[in-house]
Tab-separated table of C-alpha atoms in Angstrom:
chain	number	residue	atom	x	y	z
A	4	UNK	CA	16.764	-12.342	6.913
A	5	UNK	CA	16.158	-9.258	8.524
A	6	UNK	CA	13.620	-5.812	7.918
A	7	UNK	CA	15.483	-2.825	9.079
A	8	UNK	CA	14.689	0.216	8.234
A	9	UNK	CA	17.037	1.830	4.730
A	10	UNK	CA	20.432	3.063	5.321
A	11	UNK	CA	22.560	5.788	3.943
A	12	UNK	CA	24.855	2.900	2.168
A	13	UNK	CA	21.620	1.029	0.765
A	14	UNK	CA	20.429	3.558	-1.369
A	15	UNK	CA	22.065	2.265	-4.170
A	16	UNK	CA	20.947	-1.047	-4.167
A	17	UNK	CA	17.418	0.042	-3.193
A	18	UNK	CA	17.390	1.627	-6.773
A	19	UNK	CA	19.067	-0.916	-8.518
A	20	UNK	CA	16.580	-3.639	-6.727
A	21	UNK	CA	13.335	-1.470	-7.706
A	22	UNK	CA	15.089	-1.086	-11.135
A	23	UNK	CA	15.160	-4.165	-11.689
A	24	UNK	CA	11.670	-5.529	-10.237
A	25	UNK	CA	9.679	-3.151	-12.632
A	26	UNK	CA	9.640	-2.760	-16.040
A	27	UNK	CA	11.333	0.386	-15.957
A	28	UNK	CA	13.212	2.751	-13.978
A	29	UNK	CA	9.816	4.857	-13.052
A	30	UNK	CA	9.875	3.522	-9.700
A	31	UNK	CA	13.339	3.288	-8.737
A	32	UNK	CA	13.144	7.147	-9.558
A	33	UNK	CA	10.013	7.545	-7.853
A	34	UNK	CA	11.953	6.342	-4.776
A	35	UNK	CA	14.634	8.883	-4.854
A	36	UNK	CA	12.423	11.794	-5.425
A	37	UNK	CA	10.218	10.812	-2.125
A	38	UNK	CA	13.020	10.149	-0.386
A	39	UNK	CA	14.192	14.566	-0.731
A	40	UNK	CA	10.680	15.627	-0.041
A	41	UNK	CA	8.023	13.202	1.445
A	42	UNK	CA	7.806	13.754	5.368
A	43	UNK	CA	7.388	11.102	6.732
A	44	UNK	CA	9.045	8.919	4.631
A	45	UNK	CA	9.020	5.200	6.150
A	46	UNK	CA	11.283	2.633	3.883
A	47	UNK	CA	12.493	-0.840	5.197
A	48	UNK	CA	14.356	-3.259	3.384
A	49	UNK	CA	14.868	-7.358	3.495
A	50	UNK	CA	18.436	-7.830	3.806
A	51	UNK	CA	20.666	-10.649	4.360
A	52	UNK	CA	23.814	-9.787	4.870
A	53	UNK	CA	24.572	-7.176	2.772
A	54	UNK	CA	22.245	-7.841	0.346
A	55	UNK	CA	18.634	-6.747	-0.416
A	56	UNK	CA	16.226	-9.115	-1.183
A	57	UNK	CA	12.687	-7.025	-0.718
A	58	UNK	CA	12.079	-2.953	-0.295
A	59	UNK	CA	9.022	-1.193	0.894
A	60	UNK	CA	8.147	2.286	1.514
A	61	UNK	CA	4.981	4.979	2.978
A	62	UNK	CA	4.107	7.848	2.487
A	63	UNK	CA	1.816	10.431	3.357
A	64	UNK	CA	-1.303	10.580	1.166
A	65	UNK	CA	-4.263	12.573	1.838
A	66	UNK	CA	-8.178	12.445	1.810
A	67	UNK	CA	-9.704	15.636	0.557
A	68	UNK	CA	-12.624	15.153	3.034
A	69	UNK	CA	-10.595	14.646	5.577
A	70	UNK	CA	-7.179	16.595	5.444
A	71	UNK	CA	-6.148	15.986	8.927
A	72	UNK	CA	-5.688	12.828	9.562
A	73	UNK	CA	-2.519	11.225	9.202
A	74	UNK	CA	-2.769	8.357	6.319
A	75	UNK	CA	0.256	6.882	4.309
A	76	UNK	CA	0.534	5.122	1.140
A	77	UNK	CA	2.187	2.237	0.643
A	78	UNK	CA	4.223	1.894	-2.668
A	79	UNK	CA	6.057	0.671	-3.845
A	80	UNK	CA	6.877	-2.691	-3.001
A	81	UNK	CA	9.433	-5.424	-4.552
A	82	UNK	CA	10.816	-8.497	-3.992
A	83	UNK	CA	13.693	-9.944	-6.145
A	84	UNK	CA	12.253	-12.473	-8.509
A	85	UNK	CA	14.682	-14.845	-7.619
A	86	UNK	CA	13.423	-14.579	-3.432
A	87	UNK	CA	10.085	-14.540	-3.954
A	88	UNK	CA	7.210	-16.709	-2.634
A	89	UNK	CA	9.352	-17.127	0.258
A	90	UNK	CA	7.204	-15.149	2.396
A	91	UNK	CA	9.334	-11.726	2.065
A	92	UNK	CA	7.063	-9.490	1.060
A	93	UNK	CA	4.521	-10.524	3.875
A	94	UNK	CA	6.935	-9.745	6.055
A	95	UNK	CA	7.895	-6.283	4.877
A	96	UNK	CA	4.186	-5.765	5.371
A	97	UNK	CA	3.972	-6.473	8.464
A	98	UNK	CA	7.389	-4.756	9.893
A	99	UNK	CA	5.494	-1.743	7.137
A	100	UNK	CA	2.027	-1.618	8.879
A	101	UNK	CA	4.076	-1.682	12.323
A	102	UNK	CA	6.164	1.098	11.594
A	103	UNK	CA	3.576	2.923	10.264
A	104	UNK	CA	1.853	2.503	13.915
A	105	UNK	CA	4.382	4.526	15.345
A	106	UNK	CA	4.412	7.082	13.437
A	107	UNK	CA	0.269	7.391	14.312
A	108	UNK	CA	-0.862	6.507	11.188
A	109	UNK	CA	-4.884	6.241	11.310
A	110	UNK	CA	-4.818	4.292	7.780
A	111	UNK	CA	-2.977	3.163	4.671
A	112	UNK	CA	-4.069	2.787	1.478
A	113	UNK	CA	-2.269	0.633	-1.513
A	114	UNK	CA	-3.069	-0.014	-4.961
A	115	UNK	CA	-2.198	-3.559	-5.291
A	116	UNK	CA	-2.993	-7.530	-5.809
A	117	UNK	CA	-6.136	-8.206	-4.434
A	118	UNK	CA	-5.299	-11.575	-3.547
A	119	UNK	CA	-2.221	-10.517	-1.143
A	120	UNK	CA	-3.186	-7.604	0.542
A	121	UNK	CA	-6.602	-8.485	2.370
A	122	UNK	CA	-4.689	-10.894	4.424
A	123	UNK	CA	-3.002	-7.960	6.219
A	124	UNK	CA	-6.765	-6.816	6.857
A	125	UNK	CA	-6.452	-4.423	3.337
A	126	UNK	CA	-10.178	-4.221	1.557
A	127	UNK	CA	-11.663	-2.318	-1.266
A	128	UNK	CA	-11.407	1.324	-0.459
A	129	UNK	CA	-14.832	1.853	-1.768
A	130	UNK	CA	-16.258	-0.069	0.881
A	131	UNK	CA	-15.545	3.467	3.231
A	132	UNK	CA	-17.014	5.617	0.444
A	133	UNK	CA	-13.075	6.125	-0.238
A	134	UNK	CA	-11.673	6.577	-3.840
A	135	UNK	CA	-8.080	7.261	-5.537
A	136	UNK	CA	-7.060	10.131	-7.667
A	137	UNK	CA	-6.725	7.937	-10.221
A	138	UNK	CA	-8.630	5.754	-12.086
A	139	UNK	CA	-8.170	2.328	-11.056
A	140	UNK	CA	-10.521	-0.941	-10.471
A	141	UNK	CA	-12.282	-0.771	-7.265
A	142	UNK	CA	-10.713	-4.044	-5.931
A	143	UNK	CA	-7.172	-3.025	-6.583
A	144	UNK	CA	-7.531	0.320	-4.613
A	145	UNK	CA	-7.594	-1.157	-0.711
A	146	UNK	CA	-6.934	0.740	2.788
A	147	UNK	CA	-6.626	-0.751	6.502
A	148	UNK	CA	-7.678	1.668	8.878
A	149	UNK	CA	-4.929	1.416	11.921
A	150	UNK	CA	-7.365	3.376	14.064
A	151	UNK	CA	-10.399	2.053	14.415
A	152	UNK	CA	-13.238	4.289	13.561
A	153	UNK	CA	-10.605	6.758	11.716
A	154	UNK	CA	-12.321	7.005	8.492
A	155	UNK	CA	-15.995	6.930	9.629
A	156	UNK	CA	-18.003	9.205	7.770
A	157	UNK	CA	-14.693	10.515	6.012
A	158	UNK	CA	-15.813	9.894	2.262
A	159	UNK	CA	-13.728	11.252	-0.629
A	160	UNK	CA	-10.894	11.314	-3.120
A	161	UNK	CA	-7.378	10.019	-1.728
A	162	UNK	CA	-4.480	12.593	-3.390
A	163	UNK	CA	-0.947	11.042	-3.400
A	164	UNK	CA	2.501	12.401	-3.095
A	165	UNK	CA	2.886	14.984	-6.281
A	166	UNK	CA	5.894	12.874	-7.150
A	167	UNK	CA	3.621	9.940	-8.112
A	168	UNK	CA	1.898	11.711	-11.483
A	169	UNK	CA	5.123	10.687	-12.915
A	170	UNK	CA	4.305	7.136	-13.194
């Protein structure tokens, strides 16, 4: 198993895989539409072989308090049914939150399980006087800050991609 970052000939089966993770065909779509107009635009896949077994992908959100810092969003994420629990999706983090390092990314923020993400070093978003555009449960709405320090005194309402009001 290796996380590489997507290819031209994995486009495909990145939609097909997200297709098939959700319930619908939202995200899949959500996918394409970042991938024409989100800058930057950070998406890795699990592959073995030629086949995908996990995708994850950033992108640039923003805090109204704070418009110039650099903070990405990460979403979505899936791993095949039939290849989870086998620690994929912890390492797509990972390989995620490093990539995301390079491209100077102070923080990320993720609406997810709040039983997997903390162990990356993800907590409530709240706890920074941070808070989504939408209206989610506090514990489900988590950021790591990259760079320590980055969001001190930066409270406010975190606006993602436009492409994301869709869902």
């Amino acid at each position: 198993m290796i996380i590489r970052k997507e290819q031209p000939q994995d486009i495909q089966q990145i939609y097909s895989h997200n297709a098939a993770a959700f319930p619908s065909e939202d995200e899949a779509q959500l996918i394409n539409s970042l991938r024409e107009t989100a800058t930057p635009f950070i998406s890795l896949v699990a592959a073995e072989e030629k086949e995908i077994k996990g995708h994850i992908l950033f992108t640039p959100v923003t805090l109204n308090a704070a418009p110039e810092l650099t903070l990405l969003g990460l979403a979505p994420m899936a791993v095949s049914p039939d290849h989870q629990n086998q620690g994929i999706g912890s390492q797509l983090v990972q390989a995620g939150l490093a990539a995301c390092r390079l491209h100077n990314a102070e923080a990320i923020v993720v609406l997810g399980h709040p039983e997997f993400y903390p162990r990356f070093g993800f907590s409530p978003s709240v706890n920074f006087g941070i808070k989504s555009e939408y209206d989610v449960a506090d514990e489900v709405f988590m950021i790591l800050e990259l760079k320590a320090g980055a969001l001190k005194d930066k409270q406010g309402i975190i606006s993602f991609h436009p492409a994301f009001a869709g869902l």
